[in-house]
Amino acid sequence: MPTPFLRALALAPAAPVVPVPLGAPSAARLDFTAANPLLTPEALRDTPAFDALVQRLLADQRATTGLGGYLENRVIYRRSAHFGAAELARSLHLGVDVWVPAGTPVAAPLPATVHSLADNNNFGDYGPTAILQHELAGTVFYSLYGHLGRAEWQHLRPGQALATGETFATVGPYPENGDWPPHLHFQLMLDLQGRRGDFPGVARPDERDHWTALCPDPNLLLRSPLL
């Protein structure tokens, strides 16, 4: 059952995080689970091949923007040792991915302060990352933006105030974005647990209840009818 805070979040006057429609026909959901037969080792072997697959998935649905991922149990993380191995691997996605071209502007959905920044530059990691701090209905919470472009990101400063709808970053190209096809990882957190500039975006499936309690559905702010 939604808490009063989550109801307030769903009703808050949020601005678009990216300046593109997040509904059909220009947007479509992308499936990165084992149910997708196109996710072969060859398709994921390197980032250009993976990027070509993303473009094929979009073209098959006549879309220009891809969406999805919240609580999706994905196979795509097998391309990087960053997510662990065998039965201890992390594969449950805790954010929403918005697959758009590199250079797409990224804006604050609500009034915010830049909480912390980090360049998480492991292969398969977030790359340039920003965490914003918000307050709504007396509750402090956070939003994370991963796979950003370094040029704009490096001008951000902790403590910097951002207005609703203010552009503060762009979607980054590979390899600087953690070596992924260009997309924005957008995630909400109720407690950072002391972390700065980083927060797990993928969890072990057996720890789903723990992480969903910390990371509510990002579509409360994205508000895509496809999610």
mmCIF file with all atom_site columns, C-alpha atoms in Angstrom:
data_model
loop_
_atom_site.group_PDB
_atom_site.id
_atom_site.type_symbol
_atom_site.label_atom_id
_atom_site.label_alt_id
_atom_site.label_comp_id
_atom_site.label_asym_id
_atom_site.label_entity_id
_atom_site.label_seq_id
_atom_site.pdbx_PDB_ins_code
_atom_site.Cartn_x
_atom_site.Cartn_y
_atom_site.Cartn_z
_atom_site.occupancy
_atom_site.B_iso_or_equiv
_atom_site.pdbx_formal_charge
_atom_site.auth_seq_id
_atom_site.auth_comp_id
_atom_site.auth_asym_id
_atom_site.auth_atom_id
_atom_site.pdbx_PDB_model_num
ATOM 1   C CA . MET A 1 1   ? 0.000  0.000   0.000   1.00 0.00 ? 1   MET A CA 1
ATOM 2   C CA . PRO A 1 2   ? 1.424  3.436   -0.895  1.00 0.00 ? 2   PRO A CA 1
ATOM 3   C CA . THR A 1 3   ? 2.653  5.536   1.994   1.00 0.00 ? 3   THR A CA 1
ATOM 4   C CA . PRO A 1 4   ? 1.586  9.205   2.368   1.00 0.00 ? 4   PRO A CA 1
ATOM 5   C CA . PHE A 1 5   ? 5.011  10.232  1.062   1.00 0.00 ? 5   PHE A CA 1
ATOM 6   C CA . LEU A 1 6   ? 4.745  8.074   -2.055  1.00 0.00 ? 6   LEU A CA 1
ATOM 7   C CA . ARG A 1 7   ? 1.263  9.471   -2.716  1.00 0.00 ? 7   ARG A CA 1
ATOM 8   C CA . ALA A 1 8   ? 2.679  13.001  -2.364  1.00 0.00 ? 8   ALA A CA 1
ATOM 9   C CA . LEU A 1 9   ? 5.506  12.101  -4.741  1.00 0.00 ? 9   LEU A CA 1
ATOM 10  C CA . ALA A 1 10  ? 3.060  10.824  -7.348  1.00 0.00 ? 10  ALA A CA 1
ATOM 11  C CA . LEU A 1 11  ? 1.092  14.082  -7.154  1.00 0.00 ? 11  LEU A CA 1
ATOM 12  C CA . ALA A 1 12  ? 4.014  16.526  -6.990  1.00 0.00 ? 12  ALA A CA 1
ATOM 13  C CA . PRO A 1 13  ? 4.324  19.013  -9.900  1.00 0.00 ? 13  PRO A CA 1
ATOM 14  C CA . ALA A 1 14  ? 7.341  17.305  -11.461 1.00 0.00 ? 14  ALA A CA 1
ATOM 15  C CA . ALA A 1 15  ? 9.188  18.463  -14.578 1.00 0.00 ? 15  ALA A CA 1
ATOM 16  C CA . PRO A 1 16  ? 10.348 16.017  -17.277 1.00 0.00 ? 16  PRO A CA 1
ATOM 17  C CA . VAL A 1 17  ? 13.766 14.539  -16.538 1.00 0.00 ? 17  VAL A CA 1
ATOM 18  C CA . VAL A 1 18  ? 14.509 14.349  -20.275 1.00 0.00 ? 18  VAL A CA 1
ATOM 19  C CA . PRO A 1 19  ? 12.887 16.529  -22.986 1.00 0.00 ? 19  PRO A CA 1
ATOM 20  C CA . VAL A 1 20  ? 11.368 13.658  -24.977 1.00 0.00 ? 20  VAL A CA 1
ATOM 21  C CA . PRO A 1 21  ? 7.926  12.001  -24.780 1.00 0.00 ? 21  PRO A CA 1
ATOM 22  C CA . LEU A 1 22  ? 7.906  8.883   -22.620 1.00 0.00 ? 22  LEU A CA 1
ATOM 23  C CA . GLY A 1 23  ? 4.757  7.413   -24.120 1.00 0.00 ? 23  GLY A CA 1
ATOM 24  C CA . ALA A 1 24  ? 3.913  5.626   -27.353 1.00 0.00 ? 24  ALA A CA 1
ATOM 25  C CA . PRO A 1 25  ? 4.391  5.852   -30.274 1.00 0.00 ? 25  PRO A CA 1
ATOM 26  C CA . SER A 1 26  ? 7.847  7.443   -30.012 1.00 0.00 ? 26  SER A CA 1
ATOM 27  C CA . ALA A 1 27  ? 8.822  5.480   -26.892 1.00 0.00 ? 27  ALA A CA 1
ATOM 28  C CA . ALA A 1 28  ? 8.741  1.740   -26.231 1.00 0.00 ? 28  ALA A CA 1
ATOM 29  C CA . ARG A 1 29  ? 9.648  -0.685  -23.481 1.00 0.00 ? 29  ARG A CA 1
ATOM 30  C CA . LEU A 1 30  ? 12.848 -2.683  -23.958 1.00 0.00 ? 30  LEU A CA 1
ATOM 31  C CA . ASP A 1 31  ? 13.221 -6.176  -22.520 1.00 0.00 ? 31  ASP A CA 1
ATOM 32  C CA . PHE A 1 32  ? 16.646 -7.119  -21.150 1.00 0.00 ? 32  PHE A CA 1
ATOM 33  C CA . THR A 1 33  ? 15.612 -10.318 -19.398 1.00 0.00 ? 33  THR A CA 1
ATOM 34  C CA . ALA A 1 34  ? 16.436 -13.892 -20.386 1.00 0.00 ? 34  ALA A CA 1
ATOM 35  C CA . ALA A 1 35  ? 13.088 -13.972 -22.216 1.00 0.00 ? 35  ALA A CA 1
ATOM 36  C CA . ASN A 1 36  ? 14.564 -11.846 -25.025 1.00 0.00 ? 36  ASN A CA 1
ATOM 37  C CA . PRO A 1 37  ? 16.197 -14.246 -27.539 1.00 0.00 ? 37  PRO A CA 1
ATOM 38  C CA . LEU A 1 38  ? 18.219 -11.422 -29.100 1.00 0.00 ? 38  LEU A CA 1
ATOM 39  C CA . LEU A 1 39  ? 20.389 -11.064 -25.984 1.00 0.00 ? 39  LEU A CA 1
ATOM 40  C CA . THR A 1 40  ? 23.069 -13.436 -27.190 1.00 0.00 ? 40  THR A CA 1
ATOM 41  C CA . PRO A 1 41  ? 26.691 -13.339 -26.017 1.00 0.00 ? 41  PRO A CA 1
ATOM 42  C CA . GLU A 1 42  ? 27.617 -11.991 -29.458 1.00 0.00 ? 42  GLU A CA 1
ATOM 43  C CA . ALA A 1 43  ? 25.149 -9.096  -29.119 1.00 0.00 ? 43  ALA A CA 1
ATOM 44  C CA . LEU A 1 44  ? 26.620 -8.150  -25.740 1.00 0.00 ? 44  LEU A CA 1
ATOM 45  C CA . ARG A 1 45  ? 30.286 -8.902  -26.468 1.00 0.00 ? 45  ARG A CA 1
ATOM 46  C CA . ASP A 1 46  ? 31.259 -5.235  -26.798 1.00 0.00 ? 46  ASP A CA 1
ATOM 47  C CA . THR A 1 47  ? 29.565 -1.870  -26.522 1.00 0.00 ? 47  THR A CA 1
ATOM 48  C CA . PRO A 1 48  ? 29.221 -1.141  -30.266 1.00 0.00 ? 48  PRO A CA 1
ATOM 49  C CA . ALA A 1 49  ? 27.471 -4.502  -30.724 1.00 0.00 ? 49  ALA A CA 1
ATOM 50  C CA . PHE A 1 50  ? 25.233 -3.839  -27.723 1.00 0.00 ? 50  PHE A CA 1
ATOM 51  C CA . ASP A 1 51  ? 24.436 -0.353  -29.047 1.00 0.00 ? 51  ASP A CA 1
ATOM 52  C CA . ALA A 1 52  ? 23.470 -1.856  -32.411 1.00 0.00 ? 52  ALA A CA 1
ATOM 53  C CA . LEU A 1 53  ? 21.129 -4.232  -30.564 1.00 0.00 ? 53  LEU A CA 1
ATOM 54  C CA . VAL A 1 54  ? 19.463 -1.351  -28.705 1.00 0.00 ? 54  VAL A CA 1
ATOM 55  C CA . GLN A 1 55  ? 18.908 0.459   -31.987 1.00 0.00 ? 55  GLN A CA 1
ATOM 56  C CA . ARG A 1 56  ? 17.423 -2.711  -33.495 1.00 0.00 ? 56  ARG A CA 1
ATOM 57  C CA . LEU A 1 57  ? 15.056 -3.128  -30.546 1.00 0.00 ? 57  LEU A CA 1
ATOM 58  C CA . LEU A 1 58  ? 13.898 0.464   -30.980 1.00 0.00 ? 58  LEU A CA 1
ATOM 59  C CA . ALA A 1 59  ? 13.544 0.165   -34.752 1.00 0.00 ? 59  ALA A CA 1
ATOM 60  C CA . ASP A 1 60  ? 11.493 -3.023  -34.391 1.00 0.00 ? 60  ASP A CA 1
ATOM 61  C CA . GLN A 1 61  ? 8.948  -0.976  -32.430 1.00 0.00 ? 61  GLN A CA 1
ATOM 62  C CA . ARG A 1 62  ? 9.323  2.164   -34.579 1.00 0.00 ? 62  ARG A CA 1
ATOM 63  C CA . ALA A 1 63  ? 10.456 4.041   -31.484 1.00 0.00 ? 63  ALA A CA 1
ATOM 64  C CA . THR A 1 64  ? 13.236 6.522   -30.785 1.00 0.00 ? 64  THR A CA 1
ATOM 65  C CA . THR A 1 65  ? 13.263 6.253   -26.979 1.00 0.00 ? 65  THR A CA 1
ATOM 66  C CA . GLY A 1 66  ? 13.574 3.076   -24.921 1.00 0.00 ? 66  GLY A CA 1
ATOM 67  C CA . LEU A 1 67  ? 12.235 2.631   -21.398 1.00 0.00 ? 67  LEU A CA 1
ATOM 68  C CA . GLY A 1 68  ? 12.227 0.064   -18.668 1.00 0.00 ? 68  GLY A CA 1
ATOM 69  C CA . GLY A 1 69  ? 14.123 -1.790  -16.076 1.00 0.00 ? 69  GLY A CA 1
ATOM 70  C CA . TYR A 1 70  ? 12.586 -1.182  -12.640 1.00 0.00 ? 70  TYR A CA 1
ATOM 71  C CA . LEU A 1 71  ? 12.796 -4.524  -10.790 1.00 0.00 ? 71  LEU A CA 1
ATOM 72  C CA . GLU A 1 72  ? 13.636 -6.254  -14.080 1.00 0.00 ? 72  GLU A CA 1
ATOM 73  C CA . ASN A 1 73  ? 15.816 -9.342  -13.580 1.00 0.00 ? 73  ASN A CA 1
ATOM 74  C CA . ARG A 1 74  ? 18.326 -8.769  -16.364 1.00 0.00 ? 74  ARG A CA 1
ATOM 75  C CA . VAL A 1 75  ? 20.921 -10.855 -18.148 1.00 0.00 ? 75  VAL A CA 1
ATOM 76  C CA . ILE A 1 76  ? 22.836 -7.934  -19.645 1.00 0.00 ? 76  ILE A CA 1
ATOM 77  C CA . TYR A 1 77  ? 25.016 -7.529  -16.553 1.00 0.00 ? 77  TYR A CA 1
ATOM 78  C CA . ARG A 1 78  ? 26.834 -10.744 -17.394 1.00 0.00 ? 78  ARG A CA 1
ATOM 79  C CA . ARG A 1 79  ? 29.007 -8.630  -19.694 1.00 0.00 ? 79  ARG A CA 1
ATOM 80  C CA . SER A 1 80  ? 30.815 -7.109  -16.689 1.00 0.00 ? 80  SER A CA 1
ATOM 81  C CA . ALA A 1 81  ? 32.507 -8.645  -13.647 1.00 0.00 ? 81  ALA A CA 1
ATOM 82  C CA . HIS A 1 82  ? 31.410 -5.527  -11.747 1.00 0.00 ? 82  HIS A CA 1
ATOM 83  C CA . PHE A 1 83  ? 28.105 -7.261  -10.931 1.00 0.00 ? 83  PHE A CA 1
ATOM 84  C CA . GLY A 1 84  ? 29.550 -10.456 -9.483  1.00 0.00 ? 84  GLY A CA 1
ATOM 85  C CA . ALA A 1 85  ? 29.500 -14.035 -10.676 1.00 0.00 ? 85  ALA A CA 1
ATOM 86  C CA . ALA A 1 86  ? 27.358 -17.162 -10.513 1.00 0.00 ? 86  ALA A CA 1
ATOM 87  C CA . GLU A 1 87  ? 24.787 -17.395 -7.714  1.00 0.00 ? 87  GLU A CA 1
ATOM 88  C CA . LEU A 1 88  ? 25.942 -14.167 -6.058  1.00 0.00 ? 88  LEU A CA 1
ATOM 89  C CA . ALA A 1 89  ? 25.526 -12.016 -9.173  1.00 0.00 ? 89  ALA A CA 1
ATOM 90  C CA . ARG A 1 90  ? 23.482 -8.833  -9.021  1.00 0.00 ? 90  ARG A CA 1
ATOM 91  C CA . SER A 1 91  ? 20.850 -8.710  -11.765 1.00 0.00 ? 91  SER A CA 1
ATOM 92  C CA . LEU A 1 92  ? 17.744 -6.961  -10.326 1.00 0.00 ? 92  LEU A CA 1
ATOM 93  C CA . HIS A 1 93  ? 17.589 -3.420  -11.683 1.00 0.00 ? 93  HIS A CA 1
ATOM 94  C CA . LEU A 1 94  ? 16.591 -0.754  -9.136  1.00 0.00 ? 94  LEU A CA 1
ATOM 95  C CA . GLY A 1 95  ? 16.090 2.205   -11.469 1.00 0.00 ? 95  GLY A CA 1
ATOM 96  C CA . VAL A 1 96  ? 14.505 3.061   -14.776 1.00 0.00 ? 96  VAL A CA 1
ATOM 97  C CA . ASP A 1 97  ? 16.667 3.330   -17.877 1.00 0.00 ? 97  ASP A CA 1
ATOM 98  C CA . VAL A 1 98  ? 15.803 5.899   -20.525 1.00 0.00 ? 98  VAL A CA 1
ATOM 99  C CA . TRP A 1 99  ? 17.598 4.950   -23.756 1.00 0.00 ? 99  TRP A CA 1
ATOM 100 C CA . VAL A 1 100 ? 18.167 8.200   -25.668 1.00 0.00 ? 100 VAL A CA 1
ATOM 101 C CA . PRO A 1 101 ? 21.032 9.631   -27.732 1.00 0.00 ? 101 PRO A CA 1
ATOM 102 C CA . ALA A 1 102 ? 24.173 10.937  -26.087 1.00 0.00 ? 102 ALA A CA 1
ATOM 103 C CA . GLY A 1 103 ? 23.898 14.659  -25.481 1.00 0.00 ? 103 GLY A CA 1
ATOM 104 C CA . THR A 1 104 ? 20.230 14.545  -24.461 1.00 0.00 ? 104 THR A CA 1
ATOM 105 C CA . PRO A 1 105 ? 19.704 17.123  -21.666 1.00 0.00 ? 105 PRO A CA 1
ATOM 106 C CA . VAL A 1 106 ? 18.901 15.927  -18.144 1.00 0.00 ? 106 VAL A CA 1
ATOM 107 C CA . ALA A 1 107 ? 16.850 18.133  -15.805 1.00 0.00 ? 107 ALA A CA 1
ATOM 108 C CA . ALA A 1 108 ? 15.865 18.143  -12.140 1.00 0.00 ? 108 ALA A CA 1
ATOM 109 C CA . PRO A 1 109 ? 12.277 16.878  -11.758 1.00 0.00 ? 109 PRO A CA 1
ATOM 110 C CA . LEU A 1 110 ? 11.766 18.817  -8.496  1.00 0.00 ? 110 LEU A CA 1
ATOM 111 C CA . PRO A 1 111 ? 13.655 21.522  -6.576  1.00 0.00 ? 111 PRO A CA 1
ATOM 112 C CA . ALA A 1 112 ? 16.965 20.010  -5.561  1.00 0.00 ? 112 ALA A CA 1
ATOM 113 C CA . THR A 1 113 ? 20.428 20.441  -4.158  1.00 0.00 ? 113 THR A CA 1
ATOM 114 C CA . VAL A 1 114 ? 23.390 18.590  -5.619  1.00 0.00 ? 114 VAL A CA 1
ATOM 115 C CA . HIS A 1 115 ? 24.195 16.124  -2.856  1.00 0.00 ? 115 HIS A CA 1
ATOM 116 C CA . SER A 1 116 ? 27.285 14.399  -4.249  1.00 0.00 ? 116 SER A CA 1
ATOM 117 C CA . LEU A 1 117 ? 29.172 13.459  -7.398  1.00 0.00 ? 117 LEU A CA 1
ATOM 118 C CA . ALA A 1 118 ? 31.487 10.665  -8.475  1.00 0.00 ? 118 ALA A CA 1
ATOM 119 C CA . ASP A 1 119 ? 33.029 9.282   -11.630 1.00 0.00 ? 119 ASP A CA 1
ATOM 120 C CA . ASN A 1 120 ? 32.319 5.581   -11.171 1.00 0.00 ? 120 ASN A CA 1
ATOM 121 C CA . ASN A 1 121 ? 34.533 4.519   -14.042 1.00 0.00 ? 121 ASN A CA 1
ATOM 122 C CA . ASN A 1 122 ? 34.630 0.714   -13.695 1.00 0.00 ? 122 ASN A CA 1
ATOM 123 C CA . PHE A 1 123 ? 33.586 -1.171  -16.846 1.00 0.00 ? 123 PHE A CA 1
ATOM 124 C CA . GLY A 1 124 ? 29.808 -1.526  -16.641 1.00 0.00 ? 124 GLY A CA 1
ATOM 125 C CA . ASP A 1 125 ? 29.466 1.008   -13.806 1.00 0.00 ? 125 ASP A CA 1
ATOM 126 C CA . TYR A 1 126 ? 27.667 4.376   -13.845 1.00 0.00 ? 126 TYR A CA 1
ATOM 127 C CA . GLY A 1 127 ? 30.499 6.512   -15.195 1.00 0.00 ? 127 GLY A CA 1
ATOM 128 C CA . PRO A 1 128 ? 29.890 10.181  -14.255 1.00 0.00 ? 128 PRO A CA 1
ATOM 129 C CA . THR A 1 129 ? 27.144 10.179  -11.610 1.00 0.00 ? 129 THR A CA 1
ATOM 130 C CA . ALA A 1 130 ? 25.133 12.842  -9.795  1.00 0.00 ? 130 ALA A CA 1
ATOM 131 C CA . ILE A 1 131 ? 22.927 12.432  -6.727  1.00 0.00 ? 131 ILE A CA 1
ATOM 132 C CA . LEU A 1 132 ? 20.391 15.170  -5.981  1.00 0.00 ? 132 LEU A CA 1
ATOM 133 C CA . GLN A 1 133 ? 18.716 15.758  -2.626  1.00 0.00 ? 133 GLN A CA 1
ATOM 134 C CA . HIS A 1 134 ? 15.050 16.743  -2.419  1.00 0.00 ? 134 HIS A CA 1
ATOM 135 C CA . GLU A 1 135 ? 12.508 17.443  0.302   1.00 0.00 ? 135 GLU A CA 1
ATOM 136 C CA . LEU A 1 136 ? 8.793  16.808  -0.122  1.00 0.00 ? 136 LEU A CA 1
ATOM 137 C CA . ALA A 1 137 ? 6.022  16.630  2.469   1.00 0.00 ? 137 ALA A CA 1
ATOM 138 C CA . GLY A 1 138 ? 8.625  16.798  5.226   1.00 0.00 ? 138 GLY A CA 1
ATOM 139 C CA . THR A 1 139 ? 10.618 13.859  3.841   1.00 0.00 ? 139 THR A CA 1
ATOM 140 C CA . VAL A 1 140 ? 14.165 14.073  2.494   1.00 0.00 ? 140 VAL A CA 1
ATOM 141 C CA . PHE A 1 141 ? 14.883 11.754  -0.428  1.00 0.00 ? 141 PHE A CA 1
ATOM 142 C CA . TYR A 1 142 ? 17.367 11.441  -3.257  1.00 0.00 ? 142 TYR A CA 1
ATOM 143 C CA . SER A 1 143 ? 17.520 10.908  -7.011  1.00 0.00 ? 143 SER A CA 1
ATOM 144 C CA . LEU A 1 144 ? 20.466 9.388   -8.859  1.00 0.00 ? 144 LEU A CA 1
ATOM 145 C CA . TYR A 1 145 ? 21.523 10.040  -12.472 1.00 0.00 ? 145 TYR A CA 1
ATOM 146 C CA . GLY A 1 146 ? 24.027 7.616   -13.954 1.00 0.00 ? 146 GLY A CA 1
ATOM 147 C CA . HIS A 1 147 ? 25.888 7.396   -17.292 1.00 0.00 ? 147 HIS A CA 1
ATOM 148 C CA . LEU A 1 148 ? 26.200 11.176  -17.699 1.00 0.00 ? 148 LEU A CA 1
ATOM 149 C CA . GLY A 1 149 ? 28.409 13.157  -20.052 1.00 0.00 ? 149 GLY A CA 1
ATOM 150 C CA . ARG A 1 150 ? 31.628 14.230  -18.368 1.00 0.00 ? 150 ARG A CA 1
ATOM 151 C CA . ALA A 1 151 ? 31.860 17.706  -19.930 1.00 0.00 ? 151 ALA A CA 1
ATOM 152 C CA . GLU A 1 152 ? 28.733 19.063  -18.225 1.00 0.00 ? 152 GLU A CA 1
ATOM 153 C CA . TRP A 1 153 ? 29.017 16.876  -15.122 1.00 0.00 ? 153 TRP A CA 1
ATOM 154 C CA . GLN A 1 154 ? 32.430 18.251  -14.168 1.00 0.00 ? 154 GLN A CA 1
ATOM 155 C CA . HIS A 1 155 ? 30.931 21.728  -13.668 1.00 0.00 ? 155 HIS A CA 1
ATOM 156 C CA . LEU A 1 156 ? 28.500 20.562  -10.968 1.00 0.00 ? 156 LEU A CA 1
ATOM 157 C CA . ARG A 1 157 ? 29.286 21.238  -7.313  1.00 0.00 ? 157 ARG A CA 1
ATOM 158 C CA . PRO A 1 158 ? 27.884 19.718  -4.095  1.00 0.00 ? 158 PRO A CA 1
ATOM 159 C CA . GLY A 1 159 ? 25.471 22.150  -2.501  1.00 0.00 ? 159 GLY A CA 1
ATOM 160 C CA . GLN A 1 160 ? 24.486 23.672  -5.847  1.00 0.00 ? 160 GLN A CA 1
ATOM 161 C CA . ALA A 1 161 ? 20.766 24.541  -5.933  1.00 0.00 ? 161 ALA A CA 1
ATOM 162 C CA . LEU A 1 162 ? 18.644 23.460  -8.896  1.00 0.00 ? 162 LEU A CA 1
ATOM 163 C CA . ALA A 1 163 ? 15.147 24.631  -9.762  1.00 0.00 ? 163 ALA A CA 1
ATOM 164 C CA . THR A 1 164 ? 12.402 22.371  -11.039 1.00 0.00 ? 164 THR A CA 1
ATOM 165 C CA . GLY A 1 165 ? 13.098 21.686  -14.707 1.00 0.00 ? 165 GLY A CA 1
ATOM 166 C CA . GLU A 1 166 ? 16.639 23.104  -14.642 1.00 0.00 ? 166 GLU A CA 1
ATOM 167 C CA . THR A 1 167 ? 19.053 21.270  -16.935 1.00 0.00 ? 167 THR A CA 1
ATOM 168 C CA . PHE A 1 168 ? 22.178 20.189  -15.072 1.00 0.00 ? 168 PHE A CA 1
ATOM 169 C CA . ALA A 1 169 ? 23.679 17.358  -17.140 1.00 0.00 ? 169 ALA A CA 1
ATOM 170 C CA . THR A 1 170 ? 23.498 15.401  -20.391 1.00 0.00 ? 170 THR A CA 1
ATOM 171 C CA . VAL A 1 171 ? 23.401 11.719  -21.264 1.00 0.00 ? 171 VAL A CA 1
ATOM 172 C CA . GLY A 1 172 ? 26.950 10.557  -21.889 1.00 0.00 ? 172 GLY A CA 1
ATOM 173 C CA . PRO A 1 173 ? 28.520 8.651   -24.796 1.00 0.00 ? 173 PRO A CA 1
ATOM 174 C CA . TYR A 1 174 ? 30.456 5.430   -24.395 1.00 0.00 ? 174 TYR A CA 1
ATOM 175 C CA . PRO A 1 175 ? 33.054 4.667   -23.190 1.00 0.00 ? 175 PRO A CA 1
ATOM 176 C CA . GLU A 1 176 ? 33.021 7.556   -20.701 1.00 0.00 ? 176 GLU A CA 1
ATOM 177 C CA . ASN A 1 177 ? 29.524 6.650   -19.435 1.00 0.00 ? 177 ASN A CA 1
ATOM 178 C CA . GLY A 1 178 ? 30.653 3.351   -17.928 1.00 0.00 ? 178 GLY A CA 1
ATOM 179 C CA . ASP A 1 179 ? 30.889 1.826   -21.420 1.00 0.00 ? 179 ASP A CA 1
ATOM 180 C CA . TRP A 1 180 ? 27.174 1.393   -22.117 1.00 0.00 ? 180 TRP A CA 1
ATOM 181 C CA . PRO A 1 181 ? 24.983 2.296   -25.089 1.00 0.00 ? 181 PRO A CA 1
ATOM 182 C CA . PRO A 1 182 ? 23.832 5.853   -24.295 1.00 0.00 ? 182 PRO A CA 1
ATOM 183 C CA . HIS A 1 183 ? 21.067 5.982   -21.703 1.00 0.00 ? 183 HIS A CA 1
ATOM 184 C CA . LEU A 1 184 ? 20.136 7.605   -18.423 1.00 0.00 ? 184 LEU A CA 1
ATOM 185 C CA . HIS A 1 185 ? 19.857 5.491   -15.299 1.00 0.00 ? 185 HIS A CA 1
ATOM 186 C CA . PHE A 1 186 ? 17.323 7.270   -13.064 1.00 0.00 ? 186 PHE A CA 1
ATOM 187 C CA . GLN A 1 187 ? 16.762 5.995   -9.533  1.00 0.00 ? 187 GLN A CA 1
ATOM 188 C CA . LEU A 1 188 ? 15.089 7.146   -6.314  1.00 0.00 ? 188 LEU A CA 1
ATOM 189 C CA . MET A 1 189 ? 16.441 6.442   -2.831  1.00 0.00 ? 189 MET A CA 1
ATOM 190 C CA . LEU A 1 190 ? 14.919 7.109   0.581   1.00 0.00 ? 190 LEU A CA 1
ATOM 191 C CA . ASP A 1 191 ? 18.203 6.565   2.437   1.00 0.00 ? 191 ASP A CA 1
ATOM 192 C CA . LEU A 1 192 ? 21.733 6.754   1.026   1.00 0.00 ? 192 LEU A CA 1
ATOM 193 C CA . GLN A 1 193 ? 23.147 4.767   3.950   1.00 0.00 ? 193 GLN A CA 1
ATOM 194 C CA . GLY A 1 194 ? 26.105 7.140   4.141   1.00 0.00 ? 194 GLY A CA 1
ATOM 195 C CA . ARG A 1 195 ? 27.062 6.803   0.475   1.00 0.00 ? 195 ARG A CA 1
ATOM 196 C CA . ARG A 1 196 ? 28.181 9.723   -1.665  1.00 0.00 ? 196 ARG A CA 1
ATOM 197 C CA . GLY A 1 197 ? 28.206 9.873   -5.462  1.00 0.00 ? 197 GLY A CA 1
ATOM 198 C CA . ASP A 1 198 ? 27.229 6.220   -5.764  1.00 0.00 ? 198 ASP A CA 1
ATOM 199 C CA . PHE A 1 199 ? 24.453 3.825   -4.766  1.00 0.00 ? 199 PHE A CA 1
ATOM 200 C CA . PRO A 1 200 ? 23.717 0.281   -5.913  1.00 0.00 ? 200 PRO A CA 1
ATOM 201 C CA . GLY A 1 201 ? 21.601 0.320   -9.063  1.00 0.00 ? 201 GLY A CA 1
ATOM 202 C CA . VAL A 1 202 ? 21.479 -3.453  -9.385  1.00 0.00 ? 202 VAL A CA 1
ATOM 203 C CA . ALA A 1 203 ? 20.806 -5.928  -6.560  1.00 0.00 ? 203 ALA A CA 1
ATOM 204 C CA . ARG A 1 204 ? 20.695 -9.642  -5.960  1.00 0.00 ? 204 ARG A CA 1
ATOM 205 C CA . PRO A 1 205 ? 17.203 -10.996 -6.695  1.00 0.00 ? 205 PRO A CA 1
ATOM 206 C CA . ASP A 1 206 ? 17.021 -12.667 -3.276  1.00 0.00 ? 206 ASP A CA 1
ATOM 207 C CA . GLU A 1 207 ? 17.416 -9.225  -1.662  1.00 0.00 ? 207 GLU A CA 1
ATOM 208 C CA . ARG A 1 208 ? 14.505 -7.664  -3.560  1.00 0.00 ? 208 ARG A CA 1
ATOM 209 C CA . ASP A 1 209 ? 12.422 -6.741  -0.487  1.00 0.00 ? 209 ASP A CA 1
ATOM 210 C CA . HIS A 1 210 ? 15.337 -4.975  1.184   1.00 0.00 ? 210 HIS A CA 1
ATOM 211 C CA . TRP A 1 211 ? 16.189 -2.825  -1.842  1.00 0.00 ? 211 TRP A CA 1
ATOM 212 C CA . THR A 1 212 ? 12.641 -1.986  -2.917  1.00 0.00 ? 212 THR A CA 1
ATOM 213 C CA . ALA A 1 213 ? 12.036 -0.581  0.566   1.00 0.00 ? 213 ALA A CA 1
ATOM 214 C CA . LEU A 1 214 ? 14.945 1.814   -0.061  1.00 0.00 ? 214 LEU A CA 1
ATOM 215 C CA . CYS A 1 215 ? 14.324 2.511   -3.779  1.00 0.00 ? 215 CYS A CA 1
ATOM 216 C CA . PRO A 1 216 ? 10.723 3.344   -4.766  1.00 0.00 ? 216 PRO A CA 1
ATOM 217 C CA . ASP A 1 217 ? 9.477  3.198   -8.346  1.00 0.00 ? 217 ASP A CA 1
ATOM 218 C CA . PRO A 1 218 ? 11.109 6.027   -10.361 1.00 0.00 ? 218 PRO A CA 1
ATOM 219 C CA . ASN A 1 219 ? 7.986  6.226   -12.507 1.00 0.00 ? 219 ASN A CA 1
ATOM 220 C CA . LEU A 1 220 ? 6.357  8.114   -9.638  1.00 0.00 ? 220 LEU A CA 1
ATOM 221 C CA . LEU A 1 221 ? 8.269  11.044  -11.148 1.00 0.00 ? 221 LEU A CA 1
ATOM 222 C CA . LEU A 1 222 ? 8.817  9.978   -14.768 1.00 0.00 ? 222 LEU A CA 1
ATOM 223 C CA . ARG A 1 223 ? 5.093  9.224   -15.169 1.00 0.00 ? 223 ARG A CA 1
ATOM 224 C CA . SER A 1 224 ? 5.396  7.222   -18.362 1.00 0.00 ? 224 SER A CA 1
ATOM 225 C CA . PRO A 1 225 ? 2.212  5.369   -19.324 1.00 0.00 ? 225 PRO A CA 1
ATOM 226 C CA . LEU A 1 226 ? 4.462  2.548   -20.569 1.00 0.00 ? 226 LEU A CA 1
ATOM 227 C CA . LEU A 1 227 ? 5.872  1.733   -17.145 1.00 0.00 ? 227 LEU A CA 1
#
